[in-house]
Amino acid sequence: MLNPYRTYTCNDLRATQAGETVRLAGWIHNKRDLGGVLFVDLRDHYGITQIVIPPTAAFQDEFAHLPKETVVSVQGQVRPRPEGTVNPNLPTGEIEIDVTGYDKLGGCESLPMNVFPEDHTPEETRLKYRFLDLRRSKLHQTVMLRSRVIASIRRRMIDLGFQEFQTPILTSSSPEGARDFLVPSRLYPGEFYALPQAPQQFKQLLMVSGFDRYFQIAPCFRDEDGRADRTPGEFYQLDVEMSFVTQDDVFAAIEKLMEPLFNEFKPEWPTNARPDKTFQRLAYKESMLRYGTDKPDLRIPVEIKDLTPLFAKSEFKAFAGKTVRAMAIPQAFDQPRSWFDNLQEEAKKLGAPGLAYIKIDANGELTGPIAKFMIGDSATALKELGAKQQSAIFFSADPNETKAAKVLGAMRVKIAEQLGLIEKDVFKFTWIVDYPMYEMNEETKQIEFSHNPFSMPQGGLEALEKQDPLTIHAYQYDLVCNGYEIASGAIRNHVPEIMYKAFALAGHDKTVVDTEFAGMINAFRFGAPPHGGIAPGIDRIIMLLANETNIRDVIAFPMAQNGRDLLMNAPSPVSERQLRDVHLTIRKPVPKV
RNA sequence: GUGCAUGUGGCGAAACGGUAUACGCGCCGUCCUGUCAUGACGGUGGGUGUUACUAGCACCCAUGCGGGUUCGAAUCCCGCCGUGCGCACCA
């Protein structure tokens, strides 16, 4: 039986179908009323077809007054367009439909935002009327890209020998990491499920269960605030875990996924992969030194240098005895004083005392506010910094090494954006490896895990027993592309003895491990394979492939930065009865006066 | 929690201490038989009142909300709220 709404989609018809009687259904995309003849662009998911309502049609006037975005089904005959009126920009541009009748399937009221033309609209409106925003070709295409990327990832993972699993969404709260989303239990008053921040423990348990190679396109829930590259509340990871592997094996698997994936969807953008399609590696410490961050944007051709020894005994008190880092910025010489002043303000916002700089003029002479302190060795060294003439050198000095590095790292990106120094249309990947296992909490002076406490320390038990904890590296790694952390993972600590020792160094005794990670530590007692994995962020990968800078633009139904869903009105109050079912009373915060 | 930016018609916006809503988009009306971001002309914030009621006129209100400075505030100041970006946070 014939479909009552359509016999073709709006992207199907070509000149070869001329003469056929057809039915098309879709949205009224645009109208061109020429007085006699009425042209209407009919749009569906697949494309646009021009339909023509002739002056002889009794319903022409009626049709002309249907608002844009009305849903109709039209019947008519396919005919080739007259000579000279073919539209080469439209796949269906050779033909048009001579309409003989129509049905109005869905009316449309006055629109709160334009679907076509796709003009600028505030994000709040776009989120509230997401179903309209999703009709616009930009977002519609991105969501389709997302679908194709995920399909490709799934196919590639299976081809690489991985199996797909599902893991619980209602699980238990885990003590480490971000805040959990909690789900109150009806059957157990006062007890809660938590939504998983990642299927971390489950995937490790699957390895202990002998499944060898796991993957899942997994939703992850974390109660943390949004950023341009981070949605609040929930996001998707390609969660991966492998047994009997080293770090190199995990890298090899992910490289076999990523490089071809990026190449499939953005073939015109070269990557910096080596000839054998592997990615470069950078030690965490090296990255902090050269780029001031553990997610360096390698598209920026600027590196930071350490000048600490040079100023150790300097007359210049602002630098003496502190960690001093510097970077040379080409093209910065000619910037106005206000530009340099602005950067100082930016640096101060990041907690730096300021942002010192000197300029190197056409004669290679040092100028600027602090140039007079740069004498002898330091002047020579600065010229050797690689600073070409007509450039500027920026300094960051702080008693705290990490802070000195991070300030300059942030300024490196900001300056590069302002001066257009970021290389375009290219993907620059790097692995970040050798993360420290522990770090010193400056406030409490306690040694803490710097990343995932389940990571295997490099050197194993021996390192934990004999080495200064702050010098121990973990088999912990990130994959970074164009300044975005797109994956994070580790070789796991699967040996209870090493686990207890690792926690002991961070000040947690055995009972903490036994109670808080009971499920996993118990499993490790019964024959656990060495294993490790990684979790690439799906949303960020799509962002890169779609060339978007706002992560909400690659998600069909995102929440606003404040964690609200403006379309569905979540979160929202629930009834007293629902609360009673789960044994909750509301404790409201004290209102501000 | 916090820093910065921002908030004016359905939408993008203009006015930057002196007649708010210029201009554009959309929408409405009229005209046009080959357009395809159609074109031309006109209209388009809200309320109340009034008249000779397809229309006109008068008055009032409106620049996120509340207060303040000023002869006069969209504009300057204070507080609050919303949104965006950043920081804290993110095993």
Tab-separated table of N, CA and C (backbone and C1' of nucleotides) in Angstrom, chain A residues 30 32-36 39 50 81 85 87 96 120 122 177 198 224 227-228 230 451-453 552 561-562, chain B residues 1 10-12 25-27 29 32-38 81-91:
chain	number	residue	atom	x	y	z
A	30	ASN	N	10.529	27.946	2.277
A	30	ASN	CA	10.537	29.324	1.781
A	30	ASN	C	9.512	29.436	0.653
A	32	ARG	N	8.130	31.928	-2.709
A	32	ARG	CA	8.347	33.048	-3.621
A	32	ARG	C	7.073	33.226	-4.434
A	33	ASP	N	6.323	34.256	-4.070
A	33	ASP	CA	5.028	34.498	-4.694
A	33	ASP	C	5.203	35.536	-5.791
A	34	LEU	N	5.066	35.082	-7.028
A	34	LEU	CA	5.293	36.009	-8.140
A	34	LEU	C	3.986	36.601	-8.666
A	35	GLY	N	2.954	36.463	-7.917
A	35	GLY	CA	1.681	37.032	-8.354
A	35	GLY	C	0.875	36.012	-9.124
A	36	GLY	N	1.443	35.566	-10.223
A	36	GLY	CA	0.789	34.496	-10.961
A	36	GLY	C	1.184	33.167	-10.382
A	39	PHE	N	6.069	29.787	-6.134
A	39	PHE	CA	7.113	28.795	-5.903
A	39	PHE	C	7.257	28.547	-4.409
A	50	GLN	N	11.654	22.067	-5.185
A	50	GLN	CA	10.788	23.200	-5.510
A	50	GLN	C	9.442	22.698	-6.014
A	81	ARG	N	12.420	21.553	-15.325
A	81	ARG	CA	12.256	22.998	-15.285
A	81	ARG	C	12.495	23.589	-16.670
A	85	THR	N	16.117	27.909	-16.086
A	85	THR	CA	15.669	28.074	-14.704
A	85	THR	C	16.107	26.915	-13.813
A	87	ASN	N	18.275	25.051	-11.218
A	87	ASN	CA	19.083	25.542	-10.089
A	87	ASN	C	20.219	24.565	-9.815
A	96	GLU	N	10.825	20.278	-10.980
A	96	GLU	CA	9.934	20.894	-10.016
A	96	GLU	C	8.635	20.102	-10.028
A	120	HIS	N	21.525	34.932	13.224
A	120	HIS	CA	22.032	34.787	14.591
A	120	HIS	C	20.886	34.834	15.592
A	122	PRO	N	20.054	34.177	19.956
A	122	PRO	CA	20.690	33.939	21.254
A	122	PRO	C	20.599	32.471	21.646
A	177	GLY	N	36.877	11.682	42.764
A	177	GLY	CA	36.421	12.339	41.565
A	177	GLY	C	35.438	13.461	41.802
A	198	ALA	N	31.844	7.377	35.274
A	198	ALA	CA	32.368	6.617	34.134
A	198	ALA	C	32.188	5.164	34.545
A	224	GLU	N	29.299	18.771	37.735
A	224	GLU	CA	30.289	19.840	37.716
A	224	GLU	C	29.840	20.895	36.711
A	227	ARG	N	31.839	24.311	30.705
A	227	ARG	CA	32.846	25.130	30.029
A	227	ARG	C	32.471	25.103	28.557
A	228	ALA	N	33.220	25.864	27.757
A	228	ALA	CA	32.949	25.819	26.321
A	228	ALA	C	33.144	24.402	25.781
A	230	ARG	N	33.022	21.588	27.762
A	230	ARG	CA	32.574	20.597	28.740
A	230	ARG	C	31.108	20.862	29.083
A	451	HIS	N	46.181	11.857	39.999
A	451	HIS	CA	45.159	11.472	39.025
A	451	HIS	C	44.344	10.319	39.578
A	452	ASN	N	44.185	9.333	38.736
A	452	ASN	CA	43.382	8.170	39.066
A	452	ASN	C	44.117	7.260	40.048
A	453	PRO	N	43.520	6.998	41.208
A	453	PRO	CA	44.222	6.166	42.190
A	453	PRO	C	44.348	4.713	41.747
A	552	ARG	N	28.107	22.495	23.001
A	552	ARG	CA	26.646	22.350	22.897
A	552	ARG	C	26.199	22.272	21.440
A	561	GLN	N	24.788	26.194	30.468
A	561	GLN	CA	25.970	26.101	31.331
A	561	GLN	C	25.603	25.883	32.792
A	562	ASN	N	24.447	26.413	33.205
A	562	ASN	CA	24.047	26.294	34.605
A	562	ASN	C	23.371	24.960	34.910
B	1	G	P	26.212	30.244	45.099
B	1	G	O5'	27.697	30.704	45.378
B	1	G	C5'	28.168	30.783	46.709
B	1	G	C4'	29.660	30.878	46.675
B	1	G	C3'	30.228	31.988	45.799
B	1	G	O3'	30.218	33.245	46.442
B	1	G	C1'	31.391	29.969	45.366
B	10	G	P	8.338	41.493	21.526
B	10	G	O5'	8.691	40.365	20.462
B	10	G	C5'	8.476	39.001	20.812
B	10	G	C4'	9.127	38.117	19.800
B	10	G	C3'	10.573	38.427	19.467
B	10	G	O3'	11.464	37.909	20.437
B	10	G	C1'	9.389	38.081	17.459
B	11	C	P	12.831	38.679	20.781
B	11	C	O5'	13.730	38.405	19.501
B	11	C	C5'	14.306	37.130	19.281
B	11	C	C4'	15.170	37.158	18.048
B	11	C	C3'	16.290	38.175	18.047
B	11	C	O3'	17.412	37.768	18.805
B	11	C	C1'	15.177	38.270	15.983
B	12	G	P	18.374	38.893	19.429
B	12	G	O5'	19.191	39.428	18.175
B	12	G	C5'	20.072	38.554	17.477
B	12	G	C4'	20.716	39.276	16.325
B	12	G	C3'	21.435	40.567	16.667
B	12	G	O3'	22.708	40.337	17.211
B	12	G	C1'	20.111	40.904	14.756
B	25	C	P	15.727	43.308	4.882
B	25	C	O5'	15.666	42.091	5.901
B	25	C	C5'	16.571	40.992	5.800
B	25	C	C4'	16.367	40.032	6.941
B	25	C	C3'	14.980	39.404	7.036
B	25	C	O3'	14.797	38.344	6.110
B	25	C	C1'	15.669	40.099	9.174
B	26	G	P	13.337	38.114	5.452
B	26	G	O5'	12.432	37.728	6.689
B	26	G	C5'	12.610	36.478	7.346
B	26	G	C4'	11.789	36.433	8.596
B	26	G	C3'	10.289	36.612	8.407
B	26	G	O3'	9.671	35.385	8.048
B	26	G	C1'	11.031	38.014	10.144
B	27	C	P	8.397	35.415	7.079
B	27	C	O5'	7.289	36.162	7.942
B	27	C	C5'	6.747	35.563	9.104
B	27	C	C4'	5.834	36.535	9.805
B	27	C	C3'	4.732	37.119	8.937
B	27	C	O3'	3.627	36.245	8.829
B	27	C	C1'	5.794	38.862	10.112
B	29	G	P	-1.639	38.529	5.158
B	29	G	O5'	-1.879	39.970	4.538
B	29	G	C5'	-2.999	40.743	4.951
B	29	G	C4'	-2.965	42.083	4.274
B	29	G	C3'	-2.839	42.060	2.752
B	29	G	O3'	-4.074	41.788	2.126
B	29	G	C1'	-1.359	43.672	3.632
B	32	C	P	-1.643	41.751	-9.868
B	32	C	O5'	-0.156	41.453	-10.344
B	32	C	C5'	0.438	42.239	-11.377
B	32	C	C4'	1.909	41.917	-11.467
B	32	C	C3'	2.257	40.446	-11.686
B	32	C	O3'	2.112	40.063	-13.039
B	32	C	C1'	3.659	41.362	-10.012
B	33	U	P	1.517	38.577	-13.324
B	33	U	O5'	2.833	37.749	-13.688
B	33	U	C5'	3.716	37.289	-12.682
B	33	U	C4'	4.419	36.051	-13.159
B	33	U	C3'	5.063	36.164	-14.530
B	33	U	O3'	6.260	35.408	-14.512
B	33	U	C1'	3.533	34.376	-14.533
B	34	G	P	7.579	36.047	-15.233
B	34	G	O5'	8.740	35.108	-14.736
B	34	G	C5'	9.156	35.162	-13.369
B	34	G	C4'	10.088	34.005	-13.100
B	34	G	C3'	11.147	33.783	-14.181
B	34	G	O3'	12.335	33.293	-13.570
B	34	G	C1'	9.885	31.829	-13.890
B	35	U	P	13.596	34.294	-13.299
B	35	U	O5'	13.622	34.332	-11.726
B	35	U	C5'	12.897	35.334	-11.028
B	35	U	C4'	12.393	34.776	-9.732
B	35	U	C3'	13.471	34.161	-8.850
B	35	U	O3'	14.160	35.136	-8.095
B	35	U	C1'	11.592	32.721	-8.962
B	36	C	P	15.728	34.978	-7.813
B	36	C	O5'	15.824	33.671	-6.909
B	36	C	C5'	15.322	33.682	-5.580
B	36	C	C4'	15.384	32.289	-5.027
B	36	C	C3'	16.769	31.676	-5.004
B	36	C	O3'	17.406	32.078	-3.816
B	36	C	C1'	15.195	30.115	-5.876
B	37	A	P	18.935	31.966	-3.569
B	37	A	O5'	19.046	32.382	-2.039
B	37	A	C5'	18.265	31.705	-1.057
B	37	A	C4'	17.526	32.698	-0.184
B	37	A	C3'	16.708	33.746	-0.954
B	37	A	O3'	15.539	34.064	-0.209
B	37	A	C1'	18.257	34.826	0.418
B	38	U	P	14.105	33.695	-0.815
B	38	U	O5'	14.066	34.503	-2.200
B	38	U	C5'	13.482	35.768	-2.257
B	38	U	C4'	13.648	36.305	-3.639
B	38	U	C3'	13.365	37.784	-3.778
B	38	U	O3'	14.473	38.577	-3.377
B	38	U	C1'	12.274	36.619	-5.514
B	81	C	P	20.981	37.103	42.917
B	81	C	O5'	20.080	37.032	41.602
B	81	C	C5'	18.709	36.650	41.676
B	81	C	C4'	18.066	36.759	40.315
B	81	C	C3'	18.764	36.028	39.189
B	81	C	O3'	18.498	34.638	39.182
B	81	C	C1'	18.193	38.189	38.461
B	82	G	P	19.603	33.651	38.563
B	82	G	O5'	19.470	33.890	36.995
B	82	G	C5'	18.259	33.566	36.332
B	82	G	C4'	18.324	33.990	34.891
B	82	G	C3'	19.505	33.453	34.095
B	82	G	O3'	19.311	32.118	33.672
B	82	G	C1'	19.231	35.751	33.641
B	83	U	P	20.579	31.158	33.554
B	83	U	O5'	21.336	31.697	32.268
B	83	U	C5'	20.722	31.621	30.991
B	83	U	C4'	21.534	32.376	29.979
B	83	U	C3'	22.996	31.974	29.861
B	83	U	O3'	23.185	30.805	29.093
B	83	U	C1'	22.843	34.326	29.932
B	84	G	P	24.426	29.852	29.403
B	84	G	O5'	25.649	30.638	28.762
B	84	G	C5'	25.731	30.803	27.355
B	84	G	C4'	26.873	31.724	27.011
B	84	G	C3'	28.243	31.273	27.503
B	84	G	O3'	28.827	30.323	26.638
B	84	G	C1'	27.926	33.551	28.017
B	85	C	P	29.855	29.255	27.202
B	85	C	O5'	31.160	30.112	27.531
B	85	C	C5'	31.965	30.622	26.480
B	85	C	C4'	33.045	31.503	27.047
B	85	C	C3'	33.932	30.873	28.112
B	85	C	O3'	34.924	30.027	27.576
B	85	C	C1'	33.269	33.011	28.825
B	86	G	P	35.398	28.764	28.421
B	86	G	O5'	36.124	29.419	29.679
B	86	G	C5'	37.428	29.929	29.538
B	86	G	C4'	37.825	30.730	30.742
B	86	G	C3'	38.128	29.977	32.031
B	86	G	O3'	39.360	29.290	31.987
B	86	G	C1'	36.973	31.967	32.529
B	87	C	P	39.606	28.010	32.881
B	87	C	O5'	39.575	28.616	34.354
B	87	C	C5'	40.641	29.411	34.827
B	87	C	C4'	40.406	29.824	36.260
B	87	C	C3'	40.177	28.679	37.240
B	87	C	O3'	41.382	28.043	37.616
B	87	C	C1'	38.607	30.390	37.639
B	88	A	P	41.362	26.492	37.940
B	88	A	O5'	40.512	26.441	39.287
B	88	A	C5'	41.052	26.982	40.492
B	88	A	C4'	40.019	26.944	41.583
B	88	A	C3'	39.423	25.573	41.900
B	88	A	O3'	40.273	24.794	42.727
B	88	A	C1'	37.688	27.153	41.730
B	89	C	P	40.684	23.321	42.265
B	89	C	O5'	39.271	22.621	42.012
B	89	C	C5'	38.405	22.284	43.094
B	89	C	C4'	37.110	21.742	42.555
B	89	C	C3'	37.245	20.517	41.649
B	89	C	O3'	37.356	19.315	42.393
B	89	C	C1'	35.824	22.087	40.620
B	90	C	P	38.395	18.225	41.904
B	90	C	O5'	37.865	17.843	40.450
B	90	C	C5'	36.700	17.040	40.285
B	90	C	C4'	36.420	16.836	38.825
B	90	C	C3'	37.546	16.190	38.012
B	90	C	O3'	37.549	14.783	38.157
B	90	C	C1'	36.725	18.060	36.855
B	91	A	P	38.905	14.010	37.765
B	91	A	O5'	39.004	12.909	38.892
B	91	A	C5'	39.176	13.269	40.261
B	91	A	C4'	39.611	12.079	41.044
B	91	A	C3'	41.000	11.545	40.692
B	91	A	O3'	41.580	10.989	41.870
B	91	A	C1'	39.393	9.879	40.334
